[in-house]
CSV table of C-alpha atoms in Angstrom, one decimal:
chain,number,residue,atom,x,y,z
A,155,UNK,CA,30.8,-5.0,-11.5
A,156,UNK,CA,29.1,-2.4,-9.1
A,157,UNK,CA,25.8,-3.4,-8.0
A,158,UNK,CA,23.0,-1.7,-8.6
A,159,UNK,CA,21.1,0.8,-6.9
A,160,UNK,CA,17.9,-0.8,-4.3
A,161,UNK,CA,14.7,0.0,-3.5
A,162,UNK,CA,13.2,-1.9,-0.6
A,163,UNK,CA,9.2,-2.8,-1.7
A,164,UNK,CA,6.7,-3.7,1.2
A,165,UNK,CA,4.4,-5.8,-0.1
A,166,UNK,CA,0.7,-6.8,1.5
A,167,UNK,CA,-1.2,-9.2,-0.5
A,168,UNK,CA,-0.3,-11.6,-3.1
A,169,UNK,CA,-2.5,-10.2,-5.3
A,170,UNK,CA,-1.2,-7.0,-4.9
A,171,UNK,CA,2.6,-7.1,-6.4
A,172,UNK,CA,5.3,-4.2,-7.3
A,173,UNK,CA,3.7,-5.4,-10.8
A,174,UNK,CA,5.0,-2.1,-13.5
A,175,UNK,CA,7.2,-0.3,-10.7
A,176,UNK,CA,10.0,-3.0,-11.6
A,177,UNK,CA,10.6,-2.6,-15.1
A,178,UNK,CA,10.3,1.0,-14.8
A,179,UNK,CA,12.9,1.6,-12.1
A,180,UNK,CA,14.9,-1.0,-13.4
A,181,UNK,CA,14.7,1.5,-16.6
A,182,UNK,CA,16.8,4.6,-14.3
A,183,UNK,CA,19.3,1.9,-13.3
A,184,UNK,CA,17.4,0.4,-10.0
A,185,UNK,CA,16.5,-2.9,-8.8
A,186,UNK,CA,13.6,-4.1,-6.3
A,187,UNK,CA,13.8,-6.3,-3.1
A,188,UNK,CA,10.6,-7.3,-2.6
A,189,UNK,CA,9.6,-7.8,1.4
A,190,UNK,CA,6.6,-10.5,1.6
A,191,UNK,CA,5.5,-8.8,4.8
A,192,UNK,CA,2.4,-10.8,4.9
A,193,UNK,CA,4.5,-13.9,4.5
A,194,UNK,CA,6.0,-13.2,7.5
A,195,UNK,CA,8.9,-11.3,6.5
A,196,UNK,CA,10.1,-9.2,9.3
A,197,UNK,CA,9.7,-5.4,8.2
A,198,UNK,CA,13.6,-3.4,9.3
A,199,UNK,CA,13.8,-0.9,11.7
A,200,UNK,CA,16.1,1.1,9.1
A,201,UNK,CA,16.7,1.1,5.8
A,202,UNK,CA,21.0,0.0,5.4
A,203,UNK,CA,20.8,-1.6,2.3
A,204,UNK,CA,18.3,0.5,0.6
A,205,UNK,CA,18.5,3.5,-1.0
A,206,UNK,CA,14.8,4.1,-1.2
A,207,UNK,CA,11.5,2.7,0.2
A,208,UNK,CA,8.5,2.2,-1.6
A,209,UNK,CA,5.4,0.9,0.2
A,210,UNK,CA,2.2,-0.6,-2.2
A,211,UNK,CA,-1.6,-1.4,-1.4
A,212,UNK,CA,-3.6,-3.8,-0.4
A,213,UNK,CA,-7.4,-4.3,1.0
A,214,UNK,CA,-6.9,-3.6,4.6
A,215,UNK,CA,-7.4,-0.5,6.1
A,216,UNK,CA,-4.0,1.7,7.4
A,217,UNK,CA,-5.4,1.0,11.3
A,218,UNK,CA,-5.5,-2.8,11.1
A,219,UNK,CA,-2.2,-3.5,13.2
A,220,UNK,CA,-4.2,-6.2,15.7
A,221,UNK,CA,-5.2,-8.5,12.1
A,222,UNK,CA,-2.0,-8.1,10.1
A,223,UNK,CA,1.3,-7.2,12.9
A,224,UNK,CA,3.6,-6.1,10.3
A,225,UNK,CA,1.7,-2.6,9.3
A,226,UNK,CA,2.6,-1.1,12.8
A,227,UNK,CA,6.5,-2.1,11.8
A,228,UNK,CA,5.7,-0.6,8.5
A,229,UNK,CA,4.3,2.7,9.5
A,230,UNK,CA,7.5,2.9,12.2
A,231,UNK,CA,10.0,2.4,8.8
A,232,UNK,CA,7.8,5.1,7.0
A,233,UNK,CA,8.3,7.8,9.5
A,234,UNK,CA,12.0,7.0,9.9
A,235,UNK,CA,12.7,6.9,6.3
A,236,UNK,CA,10.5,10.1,5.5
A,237,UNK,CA,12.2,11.6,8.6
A,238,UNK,CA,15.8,10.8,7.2
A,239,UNK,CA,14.7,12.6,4.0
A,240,UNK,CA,15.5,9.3,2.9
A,241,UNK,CA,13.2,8.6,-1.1
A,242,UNK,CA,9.7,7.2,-0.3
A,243,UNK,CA,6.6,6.5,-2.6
A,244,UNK,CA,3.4,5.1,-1.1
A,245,UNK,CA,1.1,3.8,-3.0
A,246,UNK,CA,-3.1,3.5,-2.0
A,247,UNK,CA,-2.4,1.9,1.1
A,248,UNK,CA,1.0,3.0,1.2
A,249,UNK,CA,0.1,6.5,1.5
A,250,UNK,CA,-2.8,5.9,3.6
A,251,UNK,CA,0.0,4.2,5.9
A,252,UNK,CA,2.4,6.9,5.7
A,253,UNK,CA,-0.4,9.5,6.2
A,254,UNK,CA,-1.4,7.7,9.7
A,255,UNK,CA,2.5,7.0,10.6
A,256,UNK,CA,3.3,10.4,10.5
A,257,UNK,CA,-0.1,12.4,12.1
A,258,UNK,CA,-2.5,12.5,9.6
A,259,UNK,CA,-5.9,10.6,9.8
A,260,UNK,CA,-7.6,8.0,7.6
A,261,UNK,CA,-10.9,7.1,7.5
A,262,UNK,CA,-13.4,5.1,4.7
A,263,UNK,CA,-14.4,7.4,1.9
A,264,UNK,CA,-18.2,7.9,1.7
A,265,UNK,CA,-18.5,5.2,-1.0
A,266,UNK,CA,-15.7,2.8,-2.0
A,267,UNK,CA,-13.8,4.6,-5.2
A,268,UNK,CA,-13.4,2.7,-8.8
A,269,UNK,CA,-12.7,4.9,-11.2
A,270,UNK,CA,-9.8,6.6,-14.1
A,271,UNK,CA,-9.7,9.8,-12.2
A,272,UNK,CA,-7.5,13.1,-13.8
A,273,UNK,CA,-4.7,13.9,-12.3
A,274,UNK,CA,-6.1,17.1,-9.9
A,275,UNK,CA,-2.8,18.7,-9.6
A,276,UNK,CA,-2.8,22.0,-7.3
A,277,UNK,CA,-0.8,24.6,-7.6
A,278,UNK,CA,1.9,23.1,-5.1
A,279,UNK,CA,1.2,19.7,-7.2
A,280,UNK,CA,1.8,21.3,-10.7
A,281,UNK,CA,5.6,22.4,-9.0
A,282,UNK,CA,6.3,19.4,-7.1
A,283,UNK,CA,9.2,17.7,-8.4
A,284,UNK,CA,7.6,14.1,-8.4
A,285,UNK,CA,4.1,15.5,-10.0
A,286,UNK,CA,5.1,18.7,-12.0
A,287,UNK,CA,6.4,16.7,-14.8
A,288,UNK,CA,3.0,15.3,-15.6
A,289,UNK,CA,0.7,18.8,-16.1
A,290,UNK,CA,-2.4,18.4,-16.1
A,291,UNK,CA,-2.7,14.5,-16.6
A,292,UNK,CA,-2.7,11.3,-17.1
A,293,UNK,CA,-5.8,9.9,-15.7
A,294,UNK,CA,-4.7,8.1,-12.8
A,295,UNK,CA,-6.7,4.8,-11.8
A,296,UNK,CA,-8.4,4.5,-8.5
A,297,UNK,CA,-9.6,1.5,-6.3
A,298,UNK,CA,-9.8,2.5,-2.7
A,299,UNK,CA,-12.2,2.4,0.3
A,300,UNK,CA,-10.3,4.2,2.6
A,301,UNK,CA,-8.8,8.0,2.2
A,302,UNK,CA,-6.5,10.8,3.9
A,303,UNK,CA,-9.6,13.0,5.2
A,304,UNK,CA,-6.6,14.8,7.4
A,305,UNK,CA,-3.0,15.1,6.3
A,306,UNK,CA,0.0,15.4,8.6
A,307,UNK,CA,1.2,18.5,9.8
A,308,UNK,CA,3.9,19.9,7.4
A,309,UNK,CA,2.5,18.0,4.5
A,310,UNK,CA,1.4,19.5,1.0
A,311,UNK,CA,-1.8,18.2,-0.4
A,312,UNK,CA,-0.2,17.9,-4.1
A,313,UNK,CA,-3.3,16.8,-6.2
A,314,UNK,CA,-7.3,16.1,-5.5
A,315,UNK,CA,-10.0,14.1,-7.0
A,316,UNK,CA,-13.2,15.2,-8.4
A,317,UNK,CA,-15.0,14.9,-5.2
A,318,UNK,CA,-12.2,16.9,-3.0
A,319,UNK,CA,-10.2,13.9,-1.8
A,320,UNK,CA,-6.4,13.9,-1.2
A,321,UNK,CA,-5.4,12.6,-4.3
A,322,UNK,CA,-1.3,12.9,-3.6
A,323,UNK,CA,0.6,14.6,-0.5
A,324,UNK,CA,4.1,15.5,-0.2
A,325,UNK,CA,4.9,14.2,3.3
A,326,UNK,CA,8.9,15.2,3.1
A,327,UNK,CA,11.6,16.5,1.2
A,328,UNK,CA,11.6,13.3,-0.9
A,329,UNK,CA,8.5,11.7,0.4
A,330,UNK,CA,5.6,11.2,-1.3
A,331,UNK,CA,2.3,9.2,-1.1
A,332,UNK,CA,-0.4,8.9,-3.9
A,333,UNK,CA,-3.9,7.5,-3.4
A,334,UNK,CA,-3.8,6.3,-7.0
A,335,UNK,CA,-2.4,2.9,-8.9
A,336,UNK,CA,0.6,3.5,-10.9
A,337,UNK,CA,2.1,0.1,-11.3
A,338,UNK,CA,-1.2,-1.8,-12.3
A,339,UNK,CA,-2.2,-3.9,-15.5
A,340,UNK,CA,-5.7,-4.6,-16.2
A,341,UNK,CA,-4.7,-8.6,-15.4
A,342,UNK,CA,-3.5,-7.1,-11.7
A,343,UNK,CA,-6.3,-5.2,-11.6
A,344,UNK,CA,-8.9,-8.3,-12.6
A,345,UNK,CA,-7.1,-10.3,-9.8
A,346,UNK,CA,-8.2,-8.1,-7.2
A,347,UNK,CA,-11.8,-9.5,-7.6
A,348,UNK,CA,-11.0,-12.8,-8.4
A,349,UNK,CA,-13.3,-14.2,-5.6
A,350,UNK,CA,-16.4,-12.9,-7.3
A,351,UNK,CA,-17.8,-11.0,-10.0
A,352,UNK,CA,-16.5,-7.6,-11.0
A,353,UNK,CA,-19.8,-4.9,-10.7
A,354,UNK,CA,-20.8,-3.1,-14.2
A,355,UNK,CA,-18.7,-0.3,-13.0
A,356,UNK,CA,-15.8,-2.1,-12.1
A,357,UNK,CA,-16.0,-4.2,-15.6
A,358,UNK,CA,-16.5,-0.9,-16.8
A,359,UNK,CA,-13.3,0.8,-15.4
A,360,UNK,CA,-11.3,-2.7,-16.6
A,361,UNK,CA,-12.5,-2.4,-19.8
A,362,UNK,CA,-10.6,0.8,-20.3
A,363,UNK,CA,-7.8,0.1,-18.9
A,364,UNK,CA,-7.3,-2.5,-21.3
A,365,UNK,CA,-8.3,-0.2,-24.2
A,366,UNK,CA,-5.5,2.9,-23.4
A,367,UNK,CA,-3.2,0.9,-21.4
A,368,UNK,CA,0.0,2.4,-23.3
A,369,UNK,CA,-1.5,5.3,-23.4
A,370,UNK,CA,-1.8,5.4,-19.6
A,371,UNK,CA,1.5,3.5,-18.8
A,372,UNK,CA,3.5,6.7,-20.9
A,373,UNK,CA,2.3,8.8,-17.4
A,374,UNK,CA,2.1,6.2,-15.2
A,375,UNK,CA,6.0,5.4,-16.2
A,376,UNK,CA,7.3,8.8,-16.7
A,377,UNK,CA,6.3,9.0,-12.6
A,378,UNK,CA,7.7,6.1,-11.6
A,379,UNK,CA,10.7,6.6,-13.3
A,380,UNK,CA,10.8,10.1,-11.8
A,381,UNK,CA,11.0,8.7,-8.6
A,382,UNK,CA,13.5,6.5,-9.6
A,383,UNK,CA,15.9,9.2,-10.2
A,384,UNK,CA,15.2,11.0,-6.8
A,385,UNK,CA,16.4,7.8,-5.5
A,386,UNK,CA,19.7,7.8,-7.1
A,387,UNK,CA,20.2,11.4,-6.3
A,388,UNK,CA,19.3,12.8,-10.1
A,389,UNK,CA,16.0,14.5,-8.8
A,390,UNK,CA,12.6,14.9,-9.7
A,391,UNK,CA,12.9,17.7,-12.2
A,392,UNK,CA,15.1,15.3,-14.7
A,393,UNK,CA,11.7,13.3,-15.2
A,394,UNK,CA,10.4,16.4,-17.2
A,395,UNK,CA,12.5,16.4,-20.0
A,396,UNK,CA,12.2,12.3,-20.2
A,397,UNK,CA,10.6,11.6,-23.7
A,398,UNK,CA,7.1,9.1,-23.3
């Protein structure tokens, strides 16, 4: 039997995992390696075994190379991969990592963000063959400090939050980053504040996501998936016609 299609997944924090993003690739016919990078796993140089990178969040901030070593190795992969035209998603601090790797800047947000957000889709975003297949939605959840206040040169600002943030940039032909969650539960999400005491708003925000979680997963998944297909070659525009 031939084996399957794989997506290399960086992964931060424990409490940060590839979570959805598994199932729903392994949906298009693709399988995960996940890389503990801050388990000491050594981050490649290249992908060689990989036919797509994917690179998820986690609480530090995309300029913290001297307290956790393997983001500058991770930031080097990003701007290989995205220069290869090779399939990349970043996800929160994914994209805030493949923002910095490849020019842009990062900096902390004015307040921390905790929110379901719409989708703010530009005109670019509404074409883009990762985002167009979503219109004008799903709400997209948000739990981020830090944000891409300048993208890289080249780059297409693809969506934007209420307040004018980057909400989503197309960094390459097949590289995107997206300051949103797609792959969380509400458990995942609970488990990012299992040290203390969620806020009202934050309770708030969880409390919804538990409500309308299928509703949220049908565009959460049909993106995913999307990407999924890029990966094996399919691309972007095939997630359109997907049913929910």
């Amino acid at each position: 039997m031939t084996p399957r299609p794989r997506v290399l997944v960086v992964q931060h924090e424990d409490d940060c995992p590839v979570a959805m993003i598994e199932p729903w690739l392994a949906d298009v016919g693709l399988d995960c390696d996940v890389l503990a990078a801050h388990r000491g796993r050594a981050v490649p140089a290249h992908l060689v075994d990989h036919a797509g990178l994917i690179v998820l969040g986690g609480r530090m901030g995309a300029g913290d190379e001297a307290r956790h070593r393997w983001l500058g190795p991770t930031k080097a992969l990003i701007a290989t991969v995205a220069a290869g035209g090779m399939p990349f998603l970043g996800v929160c601090l994914g994209h805030q990592l493949a923002a910095a790797a490849l020019g842009g800047q990062v900096r902390p947000h004015t307040r921390p963000t905790r929110a379901l957000h719409p989708l703010g889709a530009t005109p670019e975003g509404l074409q883009d063959a990762l985002l167009g297949g979503l219109g004008g939605g799903p709400e997209v959840l948000h739990w981020n400090d830090d944000v891409v206040v300048r993208a890289p040169a080249g780059a297409t600002v693809l969506a934007r939050t209420p307040d004018g943030a980057v909400q989503a940039l197309r960094l390459g032909p097949r590289a995107w980053g997206v300051q949103f969650h797609p792959e969380v539960t509400a458990a995942v999400v609970r488990g990012w504040a299992a040290d203390r005491d969620l806020t009202a708003q934050e309770e708030q925000v969880v409390a919804e996501l538990e409500r309308r979680t299928r509703e949220l997963h049908r565009g959460w998944a049909r993106l995913v998936r999307t990407f999924g297909r890029t990966v094996l070659g399919a691309g972007g525009p095939a997630g359109m016609e997907e049913s929910p």
